[in-house]
């Protein structure tokens, strides 16, 4: 069930990030449950947030005033995980940073 729900969020972040970004505060609550997810689900969460973050940054640069809270929350969580003493959390942080870097390296299309 969780994987299907995370897949739906990722699909929305890919196909229509502006609509999902409008509900960013609700989507951010998923970050509270990272402990319950396996590595594949953690990757899906971070890919979703990386897409929302990239969209928010491009929208802000274009003067559209997109909400950058998702971006800030993502960076806070990643910093906490990367600096954590337990390897499990560090691994989650590496998965998240990889998702962000991958998204930043992509050439933006006209869709997102």
Short mmCIF file of C-alpha atoms in Angstrom, two decimals, residues 25-95:
data_model
loop_
_atom_site.label_atom_id
_atom_site.label_comp_id
_atom_site.label_asym_id
_atom_site.label_seq_id
_atom_site.Cartn_x
_atom_site.Cartn_y
_atom_site.Cartn_z
CA UNK A 25 2.47 20.90 3.86
CA UNK A 26 0.50 17.65 3.70
CA UNK A 27 3.07 15.95 1.48
CA UNK A 28 5.86 16.98 3.88
CA UNK A 29 4.27 14.83 6.57
CA UNK A 30 5.56 11.79 4.66
CA UNK A 31 9.05 12.76 5.84
CA UNK A 32 7.97 11.88 9.39
CA UNK A 33 7.58 8.23 8.37
CA UNK A 34 10.90 7.60 6.63
CA UNK A 35 11.89 5.16 9.40
CA UNK A 36 9.07 2.83 8.36
CA UNK A 37 10.16 2.66 4.71
CA UNK A 38 12.68 0.47 2.96
CA UNK A 39 15.35 1.91 0.69
CA UNK A 40 13.14 1.79 -2.42
CA UNK A 41 10.35 3.70 -0.68
CA UNK A 42 12.85 6.23 0.72
CA UNK A 43 14.09 6.75 -2.83
CA UNK A 44 10.52 7.35 -4.04
CA UNK A 45 9.94 9.91 -1.27
CA UNK A 46 13.14 11.77 -2.06
CA UNK A 47 12.53 11.67 -5.83
CA UNK A 48 9.11 13.22 -5.19
CA UNK A 49 10.57 15.96 -3.01
CA UNK A 50 13.45 16.57 -5.41
CA UNK A 51 10.95 17.17 -8.22
CA UNK A 52 8.86 19.51 -6.07
CA UNK A 53 11.97 21.34 -4.91
CA UNK A 54 13.28 21.79 -8.45
CA UNK A 55 9.87 22.99 -9.62
CA UNK A 56 9.63 25.48 -6.74
CA UNK A 57 13.09 26.85 -7.51
CA UNK A 58 12.31 27.28 -11.22
CA UNK A 59 8.96 28.90 -10.42
CA UNK A 60 10.57 31.32 -7.97
CA UNK A 61 13.24 32.19 -10.55
CA UNK A 62 10.49 32.83 -13.10
CA UNK A 63 8.70 35.13 -10.67
CA UNK A 64 5.75 32.81 -10.17
CA UNK A 65 6.12 32.86 -6.37
CA UNK A 66 6.00 29.10 -5.78
CA UNK A 67 6.23 28.00 -2.18
CA UNK A 68 9.83 27.13 -1.26
CA UNK A 69 8.93 25.45 2.04
CA UNK A 70 9.24 21.98 0.51
CA UNK A 71 12.76 22.85 -0.59
CA UNK A 72 13.77 24.11 2.84
CA UNK A 73 12.25 21.13 4.65
CA UNK A 74 14.00 18.72 2.31
CA UNK A 75 17.40 20.29 2.92
CA UNK A 76 16.91 20.26 6.70
CA UNK A 77 16.02 16.56 6.72
CA UNK A 78 18.93 15.68 4.44
CA UNK A 79 21.43 17.54 6.62
CA UNK A 80 20.13 15.81 9.74
CA UNK A 81 20.35 12.39 8.14
CA UNK A 82 23.81 12.89 6.68
CA UNK A 83 25.19 14.03 10.04
CA UNK A 84 23.45 11.29 12.04
CA UNK A 85 25.66 8.82 13.89
CA UNK A 86 23.71 5.73 12.72
CA UNK A 87 24.61 4.34 9.28
CA UNK A 88 20.93 3.60 8.51
CA UNK A 89 20.08 7.30 8.61
CA UNK A 90 23.24 8.28 6.77
CA UNK A 91 22.23 5.82 4.02
CA UNK A 92 18.82 7.51 3.80
CA UNK A 93 20.57 10.87 3.51
CA UNK A 94 22.78 9.59 0.70
CA UNK A 95 19.69 8.27 -1.12
#
